[in-house]
Every structure is written in structure tokens, then in C-alpha cells.
Short mmCIF file of C-alpha atoms in Angstrom, two decimals:
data_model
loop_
_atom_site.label_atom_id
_atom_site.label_comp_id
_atom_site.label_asym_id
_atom_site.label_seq_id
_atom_site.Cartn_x
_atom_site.Cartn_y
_atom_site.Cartn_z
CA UNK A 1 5.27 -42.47 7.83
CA UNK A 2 1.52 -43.92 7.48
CA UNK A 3 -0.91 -41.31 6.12
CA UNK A 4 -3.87 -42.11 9.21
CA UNK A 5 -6.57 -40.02 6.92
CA UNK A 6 -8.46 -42.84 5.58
CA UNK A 7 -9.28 -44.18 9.35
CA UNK A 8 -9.32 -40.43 11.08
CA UNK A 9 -12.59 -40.62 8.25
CA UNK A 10 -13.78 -43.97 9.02
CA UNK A 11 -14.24 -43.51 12.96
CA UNK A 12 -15.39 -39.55 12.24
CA UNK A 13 -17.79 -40.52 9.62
CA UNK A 14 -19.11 -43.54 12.07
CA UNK A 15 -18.94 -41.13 15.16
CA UNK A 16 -22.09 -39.06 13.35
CA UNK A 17 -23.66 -41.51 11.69
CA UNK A 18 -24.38 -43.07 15.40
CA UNK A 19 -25.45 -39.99 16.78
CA UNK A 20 -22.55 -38.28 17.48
CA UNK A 21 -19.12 -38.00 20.41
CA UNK A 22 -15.93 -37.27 20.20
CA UNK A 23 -12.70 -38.67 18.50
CA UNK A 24 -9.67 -38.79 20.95
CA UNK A 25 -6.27 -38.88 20.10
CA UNK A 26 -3.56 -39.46 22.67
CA UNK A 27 0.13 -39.20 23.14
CA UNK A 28 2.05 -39.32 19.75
CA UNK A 29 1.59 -38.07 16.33
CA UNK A 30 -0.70 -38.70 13.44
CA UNK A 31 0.09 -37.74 9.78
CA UNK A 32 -2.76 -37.12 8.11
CA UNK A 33 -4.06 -35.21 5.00
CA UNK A 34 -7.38 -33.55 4.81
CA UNK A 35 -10.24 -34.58 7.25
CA UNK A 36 -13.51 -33.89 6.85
CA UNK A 37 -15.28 -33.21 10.41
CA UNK A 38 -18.92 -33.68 10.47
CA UNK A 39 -22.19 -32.86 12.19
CA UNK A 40 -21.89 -33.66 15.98
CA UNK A 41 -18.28 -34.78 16.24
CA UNK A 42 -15.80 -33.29 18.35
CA UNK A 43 -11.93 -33.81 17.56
CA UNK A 44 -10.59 -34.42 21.07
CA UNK A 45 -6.20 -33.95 20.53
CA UNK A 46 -4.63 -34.38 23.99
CA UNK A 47 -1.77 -33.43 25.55
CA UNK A 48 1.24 -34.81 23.91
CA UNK A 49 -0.72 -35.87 20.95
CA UNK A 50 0.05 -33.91 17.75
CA UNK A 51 -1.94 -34.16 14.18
CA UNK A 52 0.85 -33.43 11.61
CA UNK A 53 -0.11 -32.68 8.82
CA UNK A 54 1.01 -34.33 5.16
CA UNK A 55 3.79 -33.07 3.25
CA UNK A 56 1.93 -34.09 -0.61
CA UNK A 57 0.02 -31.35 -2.03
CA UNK A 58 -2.17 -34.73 -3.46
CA UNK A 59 -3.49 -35.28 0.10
CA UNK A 60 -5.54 -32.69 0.98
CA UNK A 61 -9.55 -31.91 -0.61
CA UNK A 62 -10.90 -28.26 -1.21
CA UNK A 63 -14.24 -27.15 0.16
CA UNK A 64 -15.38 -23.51 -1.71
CA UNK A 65 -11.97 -23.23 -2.92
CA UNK A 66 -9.88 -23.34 -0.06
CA UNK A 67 -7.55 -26.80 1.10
CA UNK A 68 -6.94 -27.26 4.88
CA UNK A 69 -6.03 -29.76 7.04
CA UNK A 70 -9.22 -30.43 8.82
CA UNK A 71 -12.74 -29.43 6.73
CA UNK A 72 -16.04 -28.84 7.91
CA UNK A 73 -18.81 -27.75 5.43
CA UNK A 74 -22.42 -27.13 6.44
CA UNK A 75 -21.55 -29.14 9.66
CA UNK A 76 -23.81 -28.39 12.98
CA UNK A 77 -22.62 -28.76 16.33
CA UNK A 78 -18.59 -29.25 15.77
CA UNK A 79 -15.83 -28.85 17.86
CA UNK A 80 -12.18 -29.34 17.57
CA UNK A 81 -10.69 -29.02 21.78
CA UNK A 82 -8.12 -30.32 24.01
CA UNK A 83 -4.24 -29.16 24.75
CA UNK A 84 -2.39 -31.20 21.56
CA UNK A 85 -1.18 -29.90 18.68
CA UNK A 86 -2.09 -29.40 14.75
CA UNK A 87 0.99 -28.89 13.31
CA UNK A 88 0.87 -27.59 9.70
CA UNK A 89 4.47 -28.14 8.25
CA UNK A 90 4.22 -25.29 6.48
CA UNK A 91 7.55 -24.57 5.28
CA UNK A 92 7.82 -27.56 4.31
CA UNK A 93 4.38 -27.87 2.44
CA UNK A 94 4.87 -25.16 0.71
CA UNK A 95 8.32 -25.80 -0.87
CA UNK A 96 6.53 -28.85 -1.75
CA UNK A 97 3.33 -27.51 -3.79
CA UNK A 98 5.94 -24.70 -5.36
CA UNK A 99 8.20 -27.37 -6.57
CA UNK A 100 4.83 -29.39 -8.33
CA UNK A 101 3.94 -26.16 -9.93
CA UNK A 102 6.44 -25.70 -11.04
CA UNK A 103 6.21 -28.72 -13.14
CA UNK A 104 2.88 -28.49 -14.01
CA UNK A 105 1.27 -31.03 -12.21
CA UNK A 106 -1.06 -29.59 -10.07
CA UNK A 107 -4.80 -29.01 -11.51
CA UNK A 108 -6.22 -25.73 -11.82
CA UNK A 109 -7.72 -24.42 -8.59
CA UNK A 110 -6.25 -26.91 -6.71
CA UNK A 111 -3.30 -25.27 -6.37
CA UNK A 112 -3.64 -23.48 -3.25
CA UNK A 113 -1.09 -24.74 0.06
CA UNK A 114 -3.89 -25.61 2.75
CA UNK A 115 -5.20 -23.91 5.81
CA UNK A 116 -4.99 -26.00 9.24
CA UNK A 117 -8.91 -25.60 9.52
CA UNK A 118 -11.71 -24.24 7.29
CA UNK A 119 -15.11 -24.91 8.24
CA UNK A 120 -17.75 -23.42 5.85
CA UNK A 121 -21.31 -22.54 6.30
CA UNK A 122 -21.26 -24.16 10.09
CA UNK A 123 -23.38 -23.78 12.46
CA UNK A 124 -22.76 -24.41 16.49
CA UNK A 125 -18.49 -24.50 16.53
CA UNK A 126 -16.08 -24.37 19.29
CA UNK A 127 -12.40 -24.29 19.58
CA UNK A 128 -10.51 -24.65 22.50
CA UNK A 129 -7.39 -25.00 24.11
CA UNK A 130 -5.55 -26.63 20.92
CA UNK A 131 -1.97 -25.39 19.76
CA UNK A 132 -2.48 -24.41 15.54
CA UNK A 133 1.38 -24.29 14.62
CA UNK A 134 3.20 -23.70 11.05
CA UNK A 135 0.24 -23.58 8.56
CA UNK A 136 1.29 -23.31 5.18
CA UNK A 137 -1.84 -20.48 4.86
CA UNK A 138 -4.20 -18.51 6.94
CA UNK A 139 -4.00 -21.06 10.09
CA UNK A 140 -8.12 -21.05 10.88
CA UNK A 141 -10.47 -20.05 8.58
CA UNK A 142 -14.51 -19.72 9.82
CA UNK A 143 -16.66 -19.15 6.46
CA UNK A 144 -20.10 -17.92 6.75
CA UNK A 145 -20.54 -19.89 10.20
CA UNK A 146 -22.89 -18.91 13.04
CA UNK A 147 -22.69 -19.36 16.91
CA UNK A 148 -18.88 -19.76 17.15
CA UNK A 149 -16.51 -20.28 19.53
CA UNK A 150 -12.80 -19.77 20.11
CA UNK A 151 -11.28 -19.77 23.36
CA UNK A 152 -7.92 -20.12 24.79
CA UNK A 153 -6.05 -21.33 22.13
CA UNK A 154 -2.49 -20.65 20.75
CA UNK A 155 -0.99 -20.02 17.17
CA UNK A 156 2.09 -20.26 16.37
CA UNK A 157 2.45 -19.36 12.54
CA UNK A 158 4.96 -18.04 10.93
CA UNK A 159 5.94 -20.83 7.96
CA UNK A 160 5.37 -18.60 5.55
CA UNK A 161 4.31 -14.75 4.56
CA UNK A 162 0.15 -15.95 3.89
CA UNK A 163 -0.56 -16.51 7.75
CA UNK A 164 -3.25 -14.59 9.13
CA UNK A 165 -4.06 -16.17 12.66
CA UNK A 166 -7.36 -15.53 12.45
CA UNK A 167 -9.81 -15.06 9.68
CA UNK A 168 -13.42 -14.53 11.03
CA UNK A 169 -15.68 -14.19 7.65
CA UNK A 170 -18.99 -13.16 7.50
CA UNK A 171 -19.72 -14.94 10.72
CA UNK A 172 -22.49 -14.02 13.61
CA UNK A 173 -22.54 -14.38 17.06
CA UNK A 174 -19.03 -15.10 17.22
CA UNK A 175 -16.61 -14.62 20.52
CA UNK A 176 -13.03 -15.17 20.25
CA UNK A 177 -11.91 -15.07 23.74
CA UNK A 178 -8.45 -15.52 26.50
CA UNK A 179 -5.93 -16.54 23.33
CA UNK A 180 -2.60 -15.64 21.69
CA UNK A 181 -1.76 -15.21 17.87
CA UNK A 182 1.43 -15.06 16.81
CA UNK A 183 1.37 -14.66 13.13
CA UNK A 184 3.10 -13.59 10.22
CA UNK A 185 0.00 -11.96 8.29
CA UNK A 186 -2.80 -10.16 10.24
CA UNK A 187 -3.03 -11.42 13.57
CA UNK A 188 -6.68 -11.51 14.45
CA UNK A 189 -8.79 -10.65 11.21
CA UNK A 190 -12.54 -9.98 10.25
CA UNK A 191 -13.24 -10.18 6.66
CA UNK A 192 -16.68 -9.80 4.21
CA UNK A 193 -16.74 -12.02 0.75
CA UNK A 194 -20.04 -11.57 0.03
CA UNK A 195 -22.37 -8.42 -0.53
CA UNK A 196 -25.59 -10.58 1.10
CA UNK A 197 -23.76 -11.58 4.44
CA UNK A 198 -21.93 -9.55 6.86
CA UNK A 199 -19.55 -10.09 10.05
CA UNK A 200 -22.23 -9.56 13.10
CA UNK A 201 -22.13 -9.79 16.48
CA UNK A 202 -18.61 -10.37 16.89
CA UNK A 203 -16.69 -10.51 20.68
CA UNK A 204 -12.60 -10.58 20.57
CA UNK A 205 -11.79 -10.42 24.28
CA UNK A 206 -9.01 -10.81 26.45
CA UNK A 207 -6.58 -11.73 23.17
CA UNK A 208 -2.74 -11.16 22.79
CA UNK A 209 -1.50 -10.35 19.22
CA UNK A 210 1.81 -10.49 17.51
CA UNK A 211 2.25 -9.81 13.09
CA UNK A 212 4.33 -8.98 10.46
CA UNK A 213 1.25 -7.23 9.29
CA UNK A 214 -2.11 -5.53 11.69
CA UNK A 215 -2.70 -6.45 14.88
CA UNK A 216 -6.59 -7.07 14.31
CA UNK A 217 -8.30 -5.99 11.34
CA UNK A 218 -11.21 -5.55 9.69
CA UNK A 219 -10.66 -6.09 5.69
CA UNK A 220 -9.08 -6.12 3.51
CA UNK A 221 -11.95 -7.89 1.31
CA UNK A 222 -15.27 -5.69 2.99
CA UNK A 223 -17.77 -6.53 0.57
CA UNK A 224 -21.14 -7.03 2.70
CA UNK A 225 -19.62 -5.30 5.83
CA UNK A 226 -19.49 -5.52 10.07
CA UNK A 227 -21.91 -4.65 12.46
CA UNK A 228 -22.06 -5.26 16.14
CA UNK A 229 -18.48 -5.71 16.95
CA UNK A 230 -16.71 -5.64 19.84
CA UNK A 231 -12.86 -5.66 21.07
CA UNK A 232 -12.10 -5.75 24.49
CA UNK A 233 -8.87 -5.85 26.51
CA UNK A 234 -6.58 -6.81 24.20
CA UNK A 235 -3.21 -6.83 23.46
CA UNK A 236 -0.95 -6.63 20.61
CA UNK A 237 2.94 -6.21 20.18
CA UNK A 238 6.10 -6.34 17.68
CA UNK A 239 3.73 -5.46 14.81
CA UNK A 240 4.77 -4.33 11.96
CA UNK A 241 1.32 -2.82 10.29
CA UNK A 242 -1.60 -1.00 12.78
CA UNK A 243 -2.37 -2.11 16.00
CA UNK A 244 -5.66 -1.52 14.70
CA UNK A 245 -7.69 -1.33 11.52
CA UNK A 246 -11.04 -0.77 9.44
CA UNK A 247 -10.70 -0.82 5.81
CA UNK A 248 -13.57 -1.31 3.61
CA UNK A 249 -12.28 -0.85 -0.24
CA UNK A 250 -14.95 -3.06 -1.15
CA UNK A 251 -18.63 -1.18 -0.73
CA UNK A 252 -18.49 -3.09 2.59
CA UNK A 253 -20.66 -1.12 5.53
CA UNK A 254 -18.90 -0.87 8.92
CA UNK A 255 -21.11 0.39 12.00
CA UNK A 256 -21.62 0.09 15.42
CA UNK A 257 -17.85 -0.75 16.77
CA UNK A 258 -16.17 -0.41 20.02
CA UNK A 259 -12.68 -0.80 20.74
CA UNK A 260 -12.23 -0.63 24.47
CA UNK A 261 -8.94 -1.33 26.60
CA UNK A 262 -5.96 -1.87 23.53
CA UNK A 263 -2.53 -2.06 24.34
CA UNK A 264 -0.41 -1.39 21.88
CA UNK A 265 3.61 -1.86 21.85
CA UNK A 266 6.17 -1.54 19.50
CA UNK A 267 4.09 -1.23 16.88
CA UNK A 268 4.64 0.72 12.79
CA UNK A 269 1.06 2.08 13.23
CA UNK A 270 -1.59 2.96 15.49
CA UNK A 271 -5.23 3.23 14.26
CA UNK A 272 -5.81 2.94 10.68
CA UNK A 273 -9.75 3.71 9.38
CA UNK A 274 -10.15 3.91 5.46
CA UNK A 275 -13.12 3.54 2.78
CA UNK A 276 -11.96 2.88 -0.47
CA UNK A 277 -13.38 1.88 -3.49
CA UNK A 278 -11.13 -0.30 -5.18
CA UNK A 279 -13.46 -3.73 -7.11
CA UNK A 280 -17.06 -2.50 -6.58
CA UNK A 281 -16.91 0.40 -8.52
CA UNK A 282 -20.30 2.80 -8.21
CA UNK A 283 -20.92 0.84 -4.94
CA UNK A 284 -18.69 2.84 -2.04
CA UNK A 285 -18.64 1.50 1.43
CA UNK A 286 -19.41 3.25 4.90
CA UNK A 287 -17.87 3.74 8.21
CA UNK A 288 -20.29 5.02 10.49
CA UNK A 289 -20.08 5.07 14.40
CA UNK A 290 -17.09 3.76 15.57
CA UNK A 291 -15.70 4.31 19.09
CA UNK A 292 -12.12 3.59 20.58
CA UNK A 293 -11.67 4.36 24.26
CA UNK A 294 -8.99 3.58 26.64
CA UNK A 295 -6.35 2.63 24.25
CA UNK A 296 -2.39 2.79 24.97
CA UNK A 297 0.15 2.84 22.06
CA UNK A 298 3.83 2.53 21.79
CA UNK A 299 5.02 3.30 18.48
CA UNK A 300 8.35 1.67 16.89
CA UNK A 301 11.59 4.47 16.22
CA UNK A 302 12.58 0.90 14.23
CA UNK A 303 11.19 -2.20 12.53
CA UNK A 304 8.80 -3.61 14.94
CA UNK A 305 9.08 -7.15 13.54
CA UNK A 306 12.78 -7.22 12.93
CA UNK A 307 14.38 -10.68 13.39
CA UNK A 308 11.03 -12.96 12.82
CA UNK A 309 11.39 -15.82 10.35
CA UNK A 310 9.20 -13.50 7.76
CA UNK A 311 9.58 -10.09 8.67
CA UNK A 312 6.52 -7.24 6.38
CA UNK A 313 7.92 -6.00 3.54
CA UNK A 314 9.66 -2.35 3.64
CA UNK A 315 7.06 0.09 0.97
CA UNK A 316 5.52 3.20 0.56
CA UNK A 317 9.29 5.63 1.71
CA UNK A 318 10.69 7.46 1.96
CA UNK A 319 8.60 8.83 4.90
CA UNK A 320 8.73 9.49 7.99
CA UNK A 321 7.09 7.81 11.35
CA UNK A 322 2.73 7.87 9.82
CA UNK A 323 0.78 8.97 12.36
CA UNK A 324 -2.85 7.78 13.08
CA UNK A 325 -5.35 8.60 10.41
CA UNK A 326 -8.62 8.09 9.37
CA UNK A 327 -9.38 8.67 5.40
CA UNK A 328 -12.40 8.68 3.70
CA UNK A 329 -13.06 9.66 -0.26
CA UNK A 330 -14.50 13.17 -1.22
CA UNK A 331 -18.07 12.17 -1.37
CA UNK A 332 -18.19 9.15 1.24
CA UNK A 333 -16.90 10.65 4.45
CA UNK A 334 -16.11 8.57 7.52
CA UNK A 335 -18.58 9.15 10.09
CA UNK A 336 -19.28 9.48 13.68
CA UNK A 337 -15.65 8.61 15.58
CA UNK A 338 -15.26 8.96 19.10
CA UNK A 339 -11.65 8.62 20.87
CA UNK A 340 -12.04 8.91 24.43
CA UNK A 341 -9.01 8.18 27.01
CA UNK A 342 -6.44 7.54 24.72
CA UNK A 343 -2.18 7.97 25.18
CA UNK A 344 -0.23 7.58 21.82
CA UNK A 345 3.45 7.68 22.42
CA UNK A 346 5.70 8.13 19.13
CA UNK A 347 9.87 8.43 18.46
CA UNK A 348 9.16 11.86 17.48
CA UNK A 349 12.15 13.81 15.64
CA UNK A 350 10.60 13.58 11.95
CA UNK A 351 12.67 15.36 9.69
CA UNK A 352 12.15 17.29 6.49
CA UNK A 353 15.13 16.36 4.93
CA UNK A 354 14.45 12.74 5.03
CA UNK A 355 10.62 13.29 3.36
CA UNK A 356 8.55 16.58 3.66
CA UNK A 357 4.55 17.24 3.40
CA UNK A 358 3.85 21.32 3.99
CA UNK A 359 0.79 22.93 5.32
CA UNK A 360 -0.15 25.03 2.25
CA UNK A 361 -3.02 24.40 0.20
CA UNK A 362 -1.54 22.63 -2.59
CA UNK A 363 0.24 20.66 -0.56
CA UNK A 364 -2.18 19.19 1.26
CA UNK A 365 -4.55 19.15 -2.00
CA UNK A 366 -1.86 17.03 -3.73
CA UNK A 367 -2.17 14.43 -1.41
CA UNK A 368 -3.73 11.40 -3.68
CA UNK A 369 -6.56 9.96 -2.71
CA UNK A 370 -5.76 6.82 -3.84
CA UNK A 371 -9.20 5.27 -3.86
CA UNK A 372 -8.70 1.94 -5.62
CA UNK A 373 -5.52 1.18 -4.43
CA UNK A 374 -4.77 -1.69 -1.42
CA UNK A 375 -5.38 0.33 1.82
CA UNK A 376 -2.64 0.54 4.25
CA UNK A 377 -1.46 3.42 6.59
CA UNK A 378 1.42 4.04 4.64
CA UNK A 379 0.02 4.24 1.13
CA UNK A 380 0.24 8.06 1.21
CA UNK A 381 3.91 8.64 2.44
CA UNK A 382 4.48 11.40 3.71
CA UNK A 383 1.92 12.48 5.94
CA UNK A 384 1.90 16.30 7.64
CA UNK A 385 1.07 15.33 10.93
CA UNK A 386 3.11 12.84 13.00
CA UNK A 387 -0.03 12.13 15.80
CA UNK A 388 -3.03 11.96 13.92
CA UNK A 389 -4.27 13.17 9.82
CA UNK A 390 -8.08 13.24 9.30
CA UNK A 391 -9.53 13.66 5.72
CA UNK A 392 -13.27 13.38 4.76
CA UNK A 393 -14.43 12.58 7.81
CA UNK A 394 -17.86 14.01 9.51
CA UNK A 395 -18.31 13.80 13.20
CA UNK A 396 -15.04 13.24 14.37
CA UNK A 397 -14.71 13.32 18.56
CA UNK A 398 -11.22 13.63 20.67
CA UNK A 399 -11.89 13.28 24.42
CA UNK A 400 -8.93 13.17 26.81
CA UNK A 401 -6.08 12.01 24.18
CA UNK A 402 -2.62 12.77 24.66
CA UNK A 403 0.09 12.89 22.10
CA UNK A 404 3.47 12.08 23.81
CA UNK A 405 6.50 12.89 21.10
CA UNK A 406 10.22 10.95 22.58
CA UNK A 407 12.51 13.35 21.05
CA UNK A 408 12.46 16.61 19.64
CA UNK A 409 12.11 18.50 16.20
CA UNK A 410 9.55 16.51 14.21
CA UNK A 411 8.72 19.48 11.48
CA UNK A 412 5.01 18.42 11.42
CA UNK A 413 2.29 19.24 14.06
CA UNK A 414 0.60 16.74 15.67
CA UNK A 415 -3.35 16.66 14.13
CA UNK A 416 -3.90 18.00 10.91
CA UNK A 417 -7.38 17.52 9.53
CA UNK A 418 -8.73 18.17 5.70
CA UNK A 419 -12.27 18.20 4.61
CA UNK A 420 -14.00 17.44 8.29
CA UNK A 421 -17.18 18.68 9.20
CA UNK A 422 -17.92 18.63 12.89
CA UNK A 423 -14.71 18.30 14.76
CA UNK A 424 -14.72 18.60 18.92
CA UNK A 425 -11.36 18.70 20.91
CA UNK A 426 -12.22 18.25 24.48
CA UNK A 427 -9.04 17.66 26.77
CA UNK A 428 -6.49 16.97 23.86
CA UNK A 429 -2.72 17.10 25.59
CA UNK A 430 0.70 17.26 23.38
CA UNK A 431 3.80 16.90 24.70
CA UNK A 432 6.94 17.51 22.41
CA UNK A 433 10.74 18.16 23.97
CA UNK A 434 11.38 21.22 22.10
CA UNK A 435 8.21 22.11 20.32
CA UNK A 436 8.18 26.00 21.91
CA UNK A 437 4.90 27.07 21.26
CA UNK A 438 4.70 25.31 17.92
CA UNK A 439 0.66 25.20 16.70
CA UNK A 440 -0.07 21.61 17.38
CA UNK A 441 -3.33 21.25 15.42
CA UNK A 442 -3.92 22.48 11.61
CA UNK A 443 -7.29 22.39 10.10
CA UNK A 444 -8.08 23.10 6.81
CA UNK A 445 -11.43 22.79 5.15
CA UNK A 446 -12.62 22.40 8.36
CA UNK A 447 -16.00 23.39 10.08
CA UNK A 448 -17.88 23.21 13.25
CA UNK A 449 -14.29 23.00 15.10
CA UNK A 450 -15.43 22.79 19.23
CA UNK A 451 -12.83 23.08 21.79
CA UNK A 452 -13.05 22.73 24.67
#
């Protein structure tokens, strides 16, 4: 088949240079390698028109690094809308660029299989309504953009294991709105490369999420941070990882968040909120105000992702189901959470014999902290709680949550908190077949405990 990037060019490159429009492309399908979309052009794919992309790791360009099918760098006032499809070929782009590196022919830093889109330093983007299928990498990357746009649009990604959906990076005044990501990385993800910008003034709204990894994310590279963000009625299933997480490893600050109206089902994790200090050593990030209200989570007795082309890899056992947790370091507590109207429902039946965490003071001393190493919920193992495990953490609120346990005899209770000043329990139901008057919440080096 004709590679069609040479003219895609032409007619974008004449589209701005006369003031601007769009580019249409109707019923059929276009290979093409990299396009570069520029300042006032709008990529128009229609329905039954699909953009395929090329097959020869020689056909695509890199902008800061990163190959994709369609470019944008420094661009103003972009778009890329209509019901076709870009369809990335990933699996089998990548067999391709793993078979030339093998033989040495690819260049340094150009070695990277591409994104479908990466625009870079943009200004004034929208999205809509397009079909991003089989990327070979993250499927859309947004760089350091501002005023951007995503609505209604579907991924379909699961080529290979490097697929977040999403990657929103250091953006502002972003809204990603009414879509569905199916992925085999991180569904919907917010990320921070650089220490002098930050993601700000973010909406995700009225989403559906599928992964082999977290539902939606914030991390894991958190180097200038996330402020301003909301996530609102969404929905994310058969995931493998968290439903939802914060993790700033990398001196990244994280404040002013609200999570309102999550469903969660069939998923390995719940809530996962972490500050680690793993690169930027001396300079420790902070999570401070953070609230998650009227949230609903089913948690997998099983493999949430079983049977999807690339299913997360099995780590960190042998353990039992992890609850919820939020982990700071000794010195850099997490601050100011608030869960309000919350129902976590969990398999229940952990048992000692499989993995075992006590209540004593060594025990729960000996649990590493683990500060430099890749955050994830089950880093620690064995955890002693099987609803919720709070360490280093100031501030922390529980109003109106209810732990629901499916079967009986999990050896653990169902909060256990370490090192927390400031800790109010205002309406906080467990029910546990079986548990006969078993303590449901241990707190040790705890202060300023409020029940109410």
C-alpha cells in the first residue's frame, strides 16, 4: 500500500499557510507515517474513513523524544474530530521496531514504537468523537498544552503492555469529558515531567475506564505536581491496579482534589495515595487536601483483567486481598483527606496461613517504608488491615463509609492506622459474616482519634 504522508503534509501545511480549515478524509483508509498538524488545522476523519498507520519504524519523526502517528508541537488552535478511526497497528509495529533492533539499525533515541498522537507545548486543542485503536505506545499524549479538549471519544488499546489511554502532562485548563478507555496500561492518567510546570485545572467527567493497570492516576513521574483537579462521575471496571490513585515519588505537590461519584467494579485495588521519594532525592513531594466522596467499589476475589490480550503482571505475594491505603514517609505526612459517602465491598476471608501481618509493635514497625521504590498498592504485601491501612498521614477524615466483607474469617481488622495525627470516624459501618465482636479499627501511634 501507498504511504499518503507526503500529501496528508502538503494539503495540512497549505491548509495553515492560507489561514487555516480543516482536512477531511472520507470513506476508506489511508496509510500514513508521521503527520505533523499545524496551527489552525483541524483533521476532519469521517465515518468509515480510517488513518492506518505505517508498519516501518523509518516512517515516523520524533518531537521532544517521543514518535507518534500524528505530531503537533507549539501548534495553536488544533483539532483532530469526527467518527473515523486512527488505527495504530500496534502489534504489528512493534514486532517490527523489535526485529530492527535487534539488528542494530535503528539510531539512538529513535528507537521508541510511536504514540497515535503527541502534541507538545499546544495551545487551543480539541478532540472529539474519533476511535484511537491499537497504538503501539501510550495512545494520546498532551505535553505541556493549555486549553484542551477531549470529548466523547473511544480507545481501544491493548497492542501491547505500554498503553496508557490517556496521558494528560503538565497541562491547564484541561476537561476530558463523556468517553471510554479501554487500555492495557493506566486508563486515564495525569503525569508531571517537569519541576517548573504542573497539571492545573484539570476536569475528567462522565468517563468509563477499563486497564491492566489504574483506573485513573495521577503519577507515576510527579515532578512539578497537580492542583485544581477534578473527577466526576466516572466509571471504571475489570482493572487490575486501583480504581484510583495519587502517587508523587518525584517531589511532585498534589493539592486541592476532588473525586466525586466513582464507580468502581471488579477491580485489584481501591484508593491508592502515596509520597515517595524515589529520583529527587532531598526534594520530597506533598499531598495536601484531597477529598473523595460518593464513591462505590467492588473489589476482585480473582484477577480482574483475566482473559485480555495483555493481562498486569502477578508481583508483590504472597498476600492477601490489599486494602485501601494511604502512605506517606516519616517526616512528609499525607495531609488533609476527607472520605465522605463511601461503600467498599471486598471477598473478605483473608487468611493467615496464606500471608500474615500481626498487630504488635514490631510488626507493624517492620513494615518497610519503601521510599524510593515504584509506588503501587501492593509494594508492601501483606498489609494488617483488609479495608483500609493509614501511615503518616495528618488530618485524615471518614464520614459515612462502610466496609462490606463477602465471606467470613479474614484474620485482619478492617482500618488499621500508624503514625496519624488527627483522625475523626464519624458514621464508619463494618459488616463481616462471622466477625463476632472482633475490634474493627487498630490505631497505633495515633492521636487526636474523634468518634463520633
Amino acid at each position: 500500500p501507498t504511504n499518503n504522508a507526503r500529501s496528508i503534509q502538503k494539503a495540512v501545511d497549505f491548509i495553515s499557510e492560507n489561514g487555516g480549515g480543516e482536512l477531511a478524509f472520507y470513506v476508506g483508509r489511508y496509510l500514513t507515517g508521521t503527520i505533523h498538524l499545524k496551527s489552525n488545522v483541524t483533521i476532519v476523519i469521517k465515518e468509515g474513513a480510517a488513518l492506518m498507520a505505517s508498519t516501518s519504524p523509518y516512517d515516523y519523526d520524533y518531537v521532544n523524544g517521543t514518535a507518534a502517528l500524528i505530531v503537533a508541537d507549539t501548534a495553536k488552535n488544533i483539532g483532530i474530530t469526527g467518527k473515523g478511526l486512527i488505527d495504530g497497528q500496534g502489534t504489528l509495529v512493534t514486532g517490527h521496531y523489535n526485529t530492527q533492533a535487534a539488528q542494530g539499525n535503528l539510531a539512538a533515541g529513535k528507537n521508541t514504537v510511536p504514540a497515535l498522537i503527541y502534541m507538545n507545548g499546544c495551545t487551543g486543542v480539541t478532540v472529539e468523537g474519533i476511535l484511537l485503536n491499537n497504538s503501539a505506545e501510550d495512545v494520546a499524549i498532551f505535553n505541556n498544552c493549555t486549553d484542551v479538549t477531549v470529548t466523547g471519544i473511544t480507545v481501544d488499546s491493548k497492542a501491547y503492555w505500554n498503553n496508557d489511554g490517556l496521558d494528560i502532562v503538565d497541562c491547564r485548563n484541561t476537561t476530558v469529558t463523556n468517553s471510554f478507555i479501554d487500555a492495557t496500561d493506566d486508563g486515564i492518567c495525569l503525569k508531571s515531567h517537569s519541576h517548573e510546570h504542573m497539571c492545573e485545572n484539570i476536569e475528567i467527567r462522565n468517563c468509563v475506564a477499563r486497564s491492566s493497570a489504574s483506573g485513573i492516576k495521577f503519577g507515576t513521574v510527579s515532578a512539578g505536581g497537580y492542583k485544581n483537579i477534578r473527577i466526576i462521575n466516572n466509571k471504571v471496571y475489570d482493572t487490575f491496579r486501583s480504581a484510583f490513585t495519587i502517587a508523587t515519588p518525584d517531589g511532585g505537590v498534589v493539592e486541592n482534589i476532588l473525586v466525586d461519584s466513582l464507580y468502581a467494579y471488579n477491580v485489584g485495588n481501591a484508593i491508592f495515595l502515596r509520597i515517595g521519594n524515589r529520583w529527587t532525592k532531598g526534594s520530597v513531594g506533598s499531598i495536601d487536601g484531597v477529598t473523595i466522596r460518593n464513591m462505590y467499589c467492588e473489589l476482585s476475589d480473582g484477577k480482574p483483567d483475566a482473559g485480555y490480550e495483555y493481562e498486569g503482571p502477578v508481583e508483590d505475594l504472597p498476600r492477601n486481598i490489599s486494602p485501601a491505603s494511604i502512605v506517606g514517609l516519616p517526616d512528609y505526612p499525607i495531609e488533609n483527606i476527607t472520605l465522605k459517602n463511601i461503600t467498599m465491598v471486598y471477598p473478605g476471608g483473608g487468611n493467615k496461613l496464606f500471608a500474615y501481618r500481626g498487630l504488635t509493635p514490631a510488626e507493624l514497625d517492620g513494615i518497610p517504608e519503601m521510599r524510593d521504590t515504584y509506588p503501587e498498592f501492593s509494594q508492601f504485601k501483606e498489609l494488617p488491615a483488609w479495608g483500609f491501612y493509614i501511615r503518616h498521614a495528618k488530618g485524615i477524615t471518614f464520614d459515612n463509609v462502610k466496609f462490606i466483607a463477602e465471606k467470613p474469617g479474614d484474620y485482619r481488622p478492617v482500618l488499621v492506622t500508624d503514625d496519624v495525627q488527627g483522625l475523626t470516624l464519624r458514621k464508619v459501618e463494618f459488616e463481616e459474616p462471622g466477625a463476632n465482636g472482633k475490634e474493627q479499627v487498630f490505631t497505633y501511634k495515633t492521636t487526636g482519634i474523634v468518634k463520633e
